[in-house]
Amino acid sequence: MVGDGHVEKRSKDKKKKKKQKRGGGKKKMTAEQSLAFNSVTEWVYLDQSHSSSSSEDDFGVHQILNRAVDNNVVFELHSHSNFSDGYLSPSKLVERAHCNGVKVLALTDHDTMSGIPEAIETARRFGMKIIPGVEISTIFCQRGSESEEPVHILAYYSSCGPSKYEELENFLANIRDGRFLRAKDMILKLNKLKLPLKWEHVAKIAGKGVAPGRLHVARAMVEAGHVENLKQAFARYLYDGGPAYSTGSEPLAEVAVQLIHRTGGLAVLAHPWALKNPAAIIRKLKDVGLHGLEVYRSDGKLVDVNFLEKIDNFLLLLCLRQITYTDLADTYGLLKLGGSDYHGRGGHGESELGSVKLPVLVLNDFLKVARPIWCGAIKEILESYADEPSDSNLSHITRYGRGKMLKRNYPLNCGKGLVDECLSLWLTNEERQSAEFEAIKLKLSHVSINQG
C-alpha cells in the first residue's frame, strides 16, 4: 500500500509539472485587471465591429475579425529608426517588433516624425497599431544656476497626428537645424583633440536629410579607429559636458511640454535616470503639464548612489531602482510608463523591442489619460476642415497613412461621409456621440471631396 501511495504521488507531481509547462500555473487576472485588459484590447482592436470581415483601424491597421484574443498585449512606447539615430528603417523596425510579439509600437525618433507614414504602412501588413510619436531634445535650466541639462521629452499623438501640425513641425525643424551645427562643433572639438574626423563621414553615416546626433559622431569615431566602441566614445568624449560635447538650438523643456499640450499630445519625460537632478526637473515640468515619466526600465538610478553600490543582490538592485522612480511618479501624480529605447545597434547593453513589459493596469491608465486628449485633437482637426474645407486641412486628416480611406468601395464624396468614416475608425461609440461631432458633420454635409 505504501508503494502504491508513492506511485500515485509521483503521478500527480508529473501531471502538475505538465500543467505548469502548458501555462496552467499562470496567475489569474483580478477583476480590476480583467476590466483593464478588456478596455485596452478594445482600443487595440478598435474597429472590430466596423466590418463583417476585415477592416482598418485609426492607425491604418488591417484586422481580421475572427482573430484570437491575445492575453499578452505588448506596447513598445520608445523606439528609433534611421530617420534619426536608429539603425533600422521604419519598415524593418516594425517587422522586428512584430516578430517580438509587439501589438502597439510608438515610433519616437529624435525631433522628427518623418518615419511615421512608412511605419504605419508596414504595420498594416502585420496587424499592428502605430502611435505617432517623437522624442524632443530640450534643455532644462535650474533657477539661480547658469548650468543647462539636456532633457528629452516624449510626445504621443493620435492617428491624425498633432492638431497644429505646422506649428510642431516648425518647432522640430529648428531643433534639427541646430543638430547640424552641433555635430559640426563636436567634429571641430575632436579635431582640436587630435582625433581627426570629417563632416562628410558623419553626414554619410546619418543618411541623406537626417539631422546628425551624438550617436552618428560616435559611429564615425569607431570607424576612424579613435575609439574601440560606442560606449568608449561617449564615456571619454561625448558625454554631457564632455570634452567634445556641444549643444544645439534646443528649446526649454517647459516650452516643449506646453507645445505638446497645445498640439494634442501626451508629454512624458524620457529616461529620468540619466538626469542629474530628476526630482527638480519632474516637479517643474509637472507644473507646466507633464503627463508621465519613464519608470519601467532596469537602468534607472536611486538618489543615494553610495547605498546602491553596497547592494550585492542584482535583482534587488533593479527592483529598488524601479521603485525610486515609481515613487516620484506617485508623488507628482504622473503616469508610470516605459519602453526599450531601441536603436538597433546590437550588443548586450541594448534592450530588445518589446522587452519592457508594461502591466495591463499601466496600459489602461495610459489610455485613460491619452484618449480624451487625442479625441480633442481629432475634433480640432475636423473642425478646422469643417470651417475651411481646403486640401490643406484635408491633408491633416489623412496625413498618416489614411489616404487609402478615400479609395474605399463605399461613397465618400462628401465631407460628412468622410467624418462618419473617420470617427467610426478612430473613436468608440461613446467617444463619438457628441454634439460637437454632429455639428461638424452638418457643416460638411454639402462639401464635396475631390478624390483625385
XYZ file of C-alpha atoms in Angstrom:
452
model
C 0.000 0.000 0.000
C 2.862 2.348 0.803
C 4.421 1.697 -2.611
C 1.123 2.449 -4.348
C 0.903 5.755 -2.471
C 4.335 6.791 -3.675
C 3.424 5.892 -7.276
C 0.214 7.918 -7.060
C 2.085 10.910 -5.610
C 4.706 10.789 -8.385
C 1.931 10.610 -10.961
C 0.229 13.714 -9.505
C 3.573 15.575 -9.433
C 4.141 14.780 -13.123
C 0.668 15.996 -14.031
C 1.252 19.207 -12.050
C 4.537 19.873 -13.855
C 2.933 19.265 -17.259
C 0.122 21.673 -16.358
C 2.662 24.314 -15.354
C 4.530 23.864 -18.651
C 1.264 24.393 -20.541
C 0.759 27.651 -18.640
C -1.611 26.218 -16.066
C 0.479 27.747 -13.330
C -0.165 31.325 -14.513
C -1.868 33.646 -12.101
C -5.431 34.513 -12.934
C -6.307 38.136 -13.558
C -8.043 40.028 -10.814
C -11.388 41.661 -11.590
C -9.608 45.021 -11.953
C -7.044 43.554 -14.347
C -9.750 41.890 -16.422
C -11.628 45.155 -16.829
C -8.386 46.931 -17.737
C -7.489 44.218 -20.244
C -10.889 44.485 -21.933
C -10.552 48.266 -22.173
C -7.027 48.079 -23.607
C -7.879 45.429 -26.197
C -10.979 47.383 -27.204
C -8.652 50.215 -28.187
C -6.016 47.996 -29.809
C -8.707 46.390 -31.987
C -10.873 49.494 -32.122
C -12.721 48.849 -35.366
C -13.580 45.176 -34.742
C -17.292 45.761 -35.314
C -16.791 48.165 -38.207
C -16.868 45.466 -40.875
C -18.247 41.965 -41.118
C -14.997 40.519 -42.441
C -11.988 42.794 -42.123
C -11.186 46.457 -41.686
C -8.552 49.056 -40.925
C -8.455 50.994 -37.703
C -7.494 54.578 -36.932
C -3.809 53.906 -37.434
C -4.256 52.003 -40.702
C -4.152 48.573 -39.061
C -5.678 45.732 -41.060
C -7.656 43.493 -38.718
C -9.297 40.107 -39.266
C -12.369 39.947 -37.087
C -12.096 36.255 -36.314
C -8.818 36.880 -34.541
C -7.801 35.035 -31.409
C -7.650 37.262 -28.369
C -4.095 37.589 -27.103
C -3.815 37.640 -23.344
C -0.493 39.435 -23.526
C -0.834 42.802 -25.277
C 2.670 44.231 -25.648
C 3.118 48.001 -26.055
C 6.529 49.339 -27.115
C 6.495 53.062 -26.341
C 10.072 54.120 -27.134
C 11.885 53.238 -30.364
C 14.048 54.836 -33.047
C 14.546 54.336 -36.769
C 17.159 55.551 -39.238
C 15.131 58.739 -39.648
C 17.057 59.820 -36.540
C 19.804 57.800 -34.844
C 18.423 54.276 -35.170
C 19.997 51.636 -37.385
C 16.813 50.157 -38.919
C 14.351 51.649 -41.363
C 10.791 52.161 -40.018
C 9.694 49.095 -42.032
C 12.418 46.868 -40.590
C 11.735 48.239 -37.114
C 8.030 47.346 -37.358
C 8.868 43.918 -38.735
C 11.251 43.230 -35.845
C 8.686 44.455 -33.320
C 6.089 42.129 -34.838
C 8.480 39.168 -34.547
C 8.892 40.061 -30.859
C 5.136 39.994 -30.255
C 4.590 43.761 -30.088
C 0.993 44.810 -30.817
C 1.357 48.589 -30.382
C 4.535 50.420 -31.395
C 5.317 54.082 -30.801
C 7.947 55.360 -33.225
C 9.668 58.172 -31.317
C 12.532 59.397 -33.475
C 14.563 62.369 -32.274
C 12.991 65.667 -33.352
C 11.201 64.261 -36.421
C 8.001 62.424 -37.335
C 9.079 61.726 -40.920
C 9.255 57.969 -40.440
C 5.643 57.589 -39.270
C 3.956 57.049 -42.681
C 6.343 54.216 -43.596
C 5.873 52.607 -40.169
C 2.072 52.733 -40.488
C 2.125 51.283 -43.991
C 4.232 48.334 -42.815
C 2.247 47.858 -39.598
C -0.916 47.383 -41.651
C 0.550 44.170 -43.066
C 1.243 42.769 -39.611
C -1.976 43.783 -37.850
C -0.116 46.196 -35.586
C -1.021 49.660 -34.333
C 1.387 52.576 -34.611
C 1.311 55.510 -32.203
C 2.812 58.554 -33.965
C 5.417 59.916 -31.597
C 8.560 61.994 -31.318
C 11.361 62.428 -28.770
C 12.053 66.146 -28.426
C 15.533 67.375 -27.474
C 15.346 70.157 -24.887
C 17.367 71.770 -22.117
C 16.473 72.489 -18.511
C 17.837 75.500 -16.657
C 17.682 75.398 -12.876
C 16.576 78.691 -11.353
C 19.545 80.576 -9.945
C 22.016 78.475 -11.905
C 23.726 79.075 -15.231
C 24.169 75.364 -15.944
C 21.984 73.632 -18.520
C 20.969 69.983 -18.544
C 19.751 68.093 -21.622
C 16.236 66.684 -21.158
C 14.295 64.536 -23.619
C 10.501 64.709 -23.781
C 8.445 62.007 -25.493
C 5.245 63.112 -27.250
C 2.498 60.647 -28.201
C -0.216 61.587 -30.714
C -3.356 60.049 -32.177
C -3.914 58.942 -35.767
C -4.294 62.490 -37.091
C -1.020 63.481 -35.515
C -0.612 66.935 -33.975
C -3.664 69.183 -34.088
C -1.407 72.080 -35.093
C 0.961 70.183 -37.345
C 2.762 73.162 -38.903
C 3.499 74.686 -35.505
C 5.065 71.478 -34.202
C 6.958 70.815 -37.449
C 8.480 74.311 -37.433
C 9.463 73.785 -33.794
C 11.146 70.466 -34.607
C 12.792 71.805 -37.766
C 14.532 74.486 -35.711
C 15.916 71.799 -33.381
C 17.066 69.702 -36.354
C 18.869 72.708 -37.866
C 20.657 73.102 -34.554
C 21.706 69.429 -34.643
C 23.658 70.053 -37.865
C 25.532 72.948 -36.240
C 26.049 70.915 -33.068
C 27.553 67.959 -34.939
C 29.944 70.249 -36.796
C 31.016 71.802 -33.493
C 31.654 68.352 -31.985
C 33.802 67.444 -35.003
C 35.755 70.695 -34.572
C 36.379 69.891 -30.888
C 37.501 66.353 -31.726
C 39.910 67.676 -34.349
C 41.413 70.008 -31.732
C 41.842 66.933 -29.502
C 43.937 65.341 -32.284
C 41.088 62.999 -33.248
C 40.527 63.965 -36.882
C 37.024 63.475 -38.314
C 35.420 64.818 -41.459
C 31.898 66.233 -41.682
C 31.265 64.166 -44.827
C 31.951 60.983 -42.850
C 29.380 61.809 -40.163
C 26.811 63.027 -42.709
C 27.152 59.769 -44.673
C 26.524 57.712 -41.537
C 23.488 59.810 -40.617
C 21.975 59.438 -44.074
C 20.533 61.915 -46.545
C 18.435 64.596 -44.873
C 18.829 63.136 -41.364
C 19.879 65.573 -38.647
C 23.027 64.023 -37.110
C 23.275 63.268 -33.427
C 25.963 62.178 -30.999
C 25.483 58.549 -31.981
C 26.400 59.321 -35.589
C 29.558 61.119 -34.432
C 30.380 58.175 -32.144
C 29.978 55.716 -35.025
C 32.344 57.820 -37.131
C 34.873 57.772 -34.281
C 34.708 53.973 -34.140
C 35.121 53.660 -37.904
C 38.076 56.086 -37.814
C 39.765 53.958 -35.145
C 39.764 56.680 -32.478
C 37.823 54.503 -30.006
C 37.076 50.809 -29.726
C 33.283 51.074 -29.429
C 30.345 53.454 -28.983
C 30.435 53.176 -25.206
C 34.038 54.370 -25.138
C 33.246 57.294 -27.445
C 30.579 58.534 -25.050
C 32.488 57.751 -21.863
C 35.604 59.637 -22.972
C 34.432 62.449 -25.242
C 30.708 62.803 -25.955
C 29.045 62.567 -22.543
C 27.065 65.562 -21.298
C 29.680 68.228 -20.591
C 32.456 66.079 -22.072
C 35.472 67.477 -23.976
C 33.744 67.056 -27.358
C 30.185 67.714 -26.188
C 28.202 70.551 -27.706
C 24.678 71.906 -27.503
C 22.483 72.906 -30.430
C 19.368 75.067 -30.515
C 17.317 73.024 -28.085
C 14.309 74.800 -26.557
C 13.493 74.862 -22.867
C 11.879 71.663 -21.620
C 8.918 73.645 -20.258
C 8.256 75.144 -23.686
C 8.274 71.707 -25.320
C 5.798 70.287 -22.786
C 3.469 73.242 -23.315
C 3.672 72.801 -27.100
C 2.839 69.100 -26.829
C -0.198 70.080 -24.769
C -1.233 72.683 -27.314
C -0.930 70.258 -30.253
C -2.967 67.438 -28.727
C -0.229 65.149 -27.466
C 0.758 63.327 -24.297
C 4.040 64.576 -22.743
C 6.292 62.028 -21.000
C 9.782 62.524 -19.528
C 12.252 60.096 -21.107
C 14.887 58.162 -19.113
C 14.855 60.255 -15.907
C 17.704 58.109 -14.531
C 20.039 59.954 -16.914
C 19.323 63.280 -15.199
C 21.486 64.869 -12.505
C 18.532 66.265 -10.567
C 15.405 64.385 -11.709
C 13.177 65.436 -8.802
C 13.574 69.176 -9.519
C 13.010 68.686 -13.248
C 9.957 66.489 -12.723
C 8.471 68.977 -10.261
C 8.944 71.897 -12.670
C 7.618 70.042 -15.716
C 4.612 68.772 -13.790
C 3.687 72.418 -13.165
C 3.505 73.071 -16.926
C 1.574 69.907 -17.792
C 3.851 66.841 -17.880
C 1.683 63.703 -18.064
C 4.130 60.946 -17.139
C 7.674 59.635 -16.915
C 9.504 56.501 -17.899
C 9.768 54.121 -14.965
C 9.818 50.625 -16.409
C 13.494 50.311 -17.286
C 16.198 48.367 -15.490
C 18.895 51.040 -15.609
C 17.488 53.867 -13.503
C 19.318 55.476 -10.586
C 18.474 55.915 -6.954
C 19.252 59.261 -5.380
C 21.593 57.565 -2.918
C 24.124 56.056 -5.311
C 26.529 55.149 -2.495
C 23.830 52.986 -0.932
C 23.307 51.180 -4.235
C 26.983 50.298 -4.505
C 26.720 48.349 -1.239
C 23.978 46.076 -2.578
C 25.239 42.740 -3.851
C 21.879 41.280 -4.919
C 21.462 42.370 -8.534
C 17.731 41.590 -8.757
C 17.085 43.556 -5.568
C 19.096 46.421 -7.041
C 16.907 46.531 -10.140
C 13.745 46.476 -8.034
C 14.961 49.339 -5.848
C 15.903 51.443 -8.857
C 12.430 50.997 -10.319
C 10.735 51.771 -7.001
C 12.570 55.103 -6.812
C 11.030 56.490 -9.985
C 7.695 54.869 -9.235
C 7.633 56.864 -6.007
C 8.491 60.076 -7.874
C 5.645 59.419 -10.318
C 3.234 58.768 -7.460
C 4.361 61.883 -5.599
C 3.543 64.122 -8.561
C 0.546 62.187 -9.864
C 2.220 61.143 -13.118
C 1.717 58.150 -15.396
C 4.308 55.394 -14.989
C 5.427 54.277 -18.448
C 8.495 52.917 -20.183
C 9.984 51.380 -23.293
C 13.137 49.795 -24.624
C 14.589 52.962 -26.274
C 15.592 50.591 -29.061
C 18.077 51.849 -31.654
C 19.078 48.567 -33.284
C 22.801 48.894 -32.667
C 23.014 45.422 -31.096
C 25.205 44.268 -28.246
C 24.427 43.197 -24.697
C 23.805 46.732 -23.479
C 20.670 47.334 -25.544
C 17.158 46.304 -24.584
C 15.223 44.498 -27.300
C 11.969 45.772 -28.798
C 9.068 44.682 -26.583
C 11.356 43.641 -23.721
C 9.835 46.146 -21.294
C 6.517 44.516 -20.428
C 4.103 47.126 -19.122
C 1.404 45.766 -16.767
C -2.138 45.889 -18.127
C -3.191 48.343 -15.396
C -0.408 50.700 -16.517
C -1.527 50.442 -20.138
C -5.097 51.164 -19.129
C -4.038 54.226 -17.115
C -2.051 55.451 -20.129
C -5.047 55.151 -22.463
C -7.455 56.680 -19.944
C -5.336 59.842 -19.966
C -4.394 59.760 -23.652
C -7.699 59.002 -25.337
C -9.599 62.132 -24.220
C -6.606 64.249 -25.308
C -6.460 62.507 -28.679
C -10.229 62.777 -29.060
C -9.950 66.541 -28.527
C -7.170 66.776 -31.125
C -9.235 64.857 -33.685
C -12.174 67.152 -33.005
C -9.985 70.238 -33.533
C -8.636 68.912 -36.845
C -12.106 68.026 -38.121
C -13.479 71.405 -37.039
C -10.713 73.163 -38.992
C -11.743 71.238 -42.108
C -15.426 71.995 -41.489
C -14.705 75.725 -41.148
C -12.389 75.735 -44.169
C -12.705 72.586 -46.350
C -9.392 73.103 -48.160
C -6.965 70.492 -49.470
C -4.511 71.633 -46.811
C -6.957 70.957 -43.976
C -7.974 67.669 -45.580
C -4.327 66.576 -45.565
C -4.296 66.975 -41.784
C -6.997 64.307 -41.570
C -5.309 61.888 -43.973
C -1.673 62.667 -43.123
C -0.554 59.406 -41.556
C -1.416 56.611 -43.926
C -5.069 57.453 -44.300
C -5.043 58.399 -47.981
C -6.500 54.994 -48.783
C -9.700 55.831 -46.961
C -10.638 57.993 -49.953
C -10.319 54.981 -52.260
C -12.715 52.640 -50.461
C -15.632 50.975 -52.222
C -18.322 52.953 -50.420
C -19.070 56.554 -51.358
C -17.029 59.221 -49.629
C -17.883 62.034 -51.987
C -18.951 64.431 -49.258
C -17.349 65.746 -46.102
C -19.979 64.190 -43.868
C -19.204 60.737 -45.252
C -15.528 61.269 -44.575
C -16.163 62.362 -40.993
C -18.522 59.428 -40.365
C -15.851 57.065 -41.639
C -13.055 58.688 -39.635
C -14.987 58.659 -36.390
C -16.030 55.033 -36.798
C -12.378 54.086 -37.265
C -10.826 56.345 -34.659
C -13.235 56.513 -31.725
C -15.549 54.300 -29.728
C -19.318 54.759 -29.959
C -19.262 56.567 -26.643
C -16.460 58.926 -27.689
C -18.063 59.981 -30.947
C -21.547 60.623 -29.518
C -21.187 64.357 -29.005
C -22.937 67.496 -30.180
C -19.633 68.864 -31.491
C -19.151 65.976 -33.917
C -22.780 66.223 -35.063
C -22.258 69.929 -35.765
C -19.125 69.150 -37.789
C -20.974 66.567 -39.880
C -23.813 69.016 -40.504
C -21.369 71.651 -41.744
C -19.772 69.151 -44.135
C -22.961 67.553 -45.443
C -22.780 69.573 -48.701
C -18.994 69.721 -49.059
C -17.626 67.662 -51.933
C -14.279 65.902 -51.737
C -12.029 65.787 -54.756
C -10.974 62.127 -54.689
C -8.390 62.776 -57.375
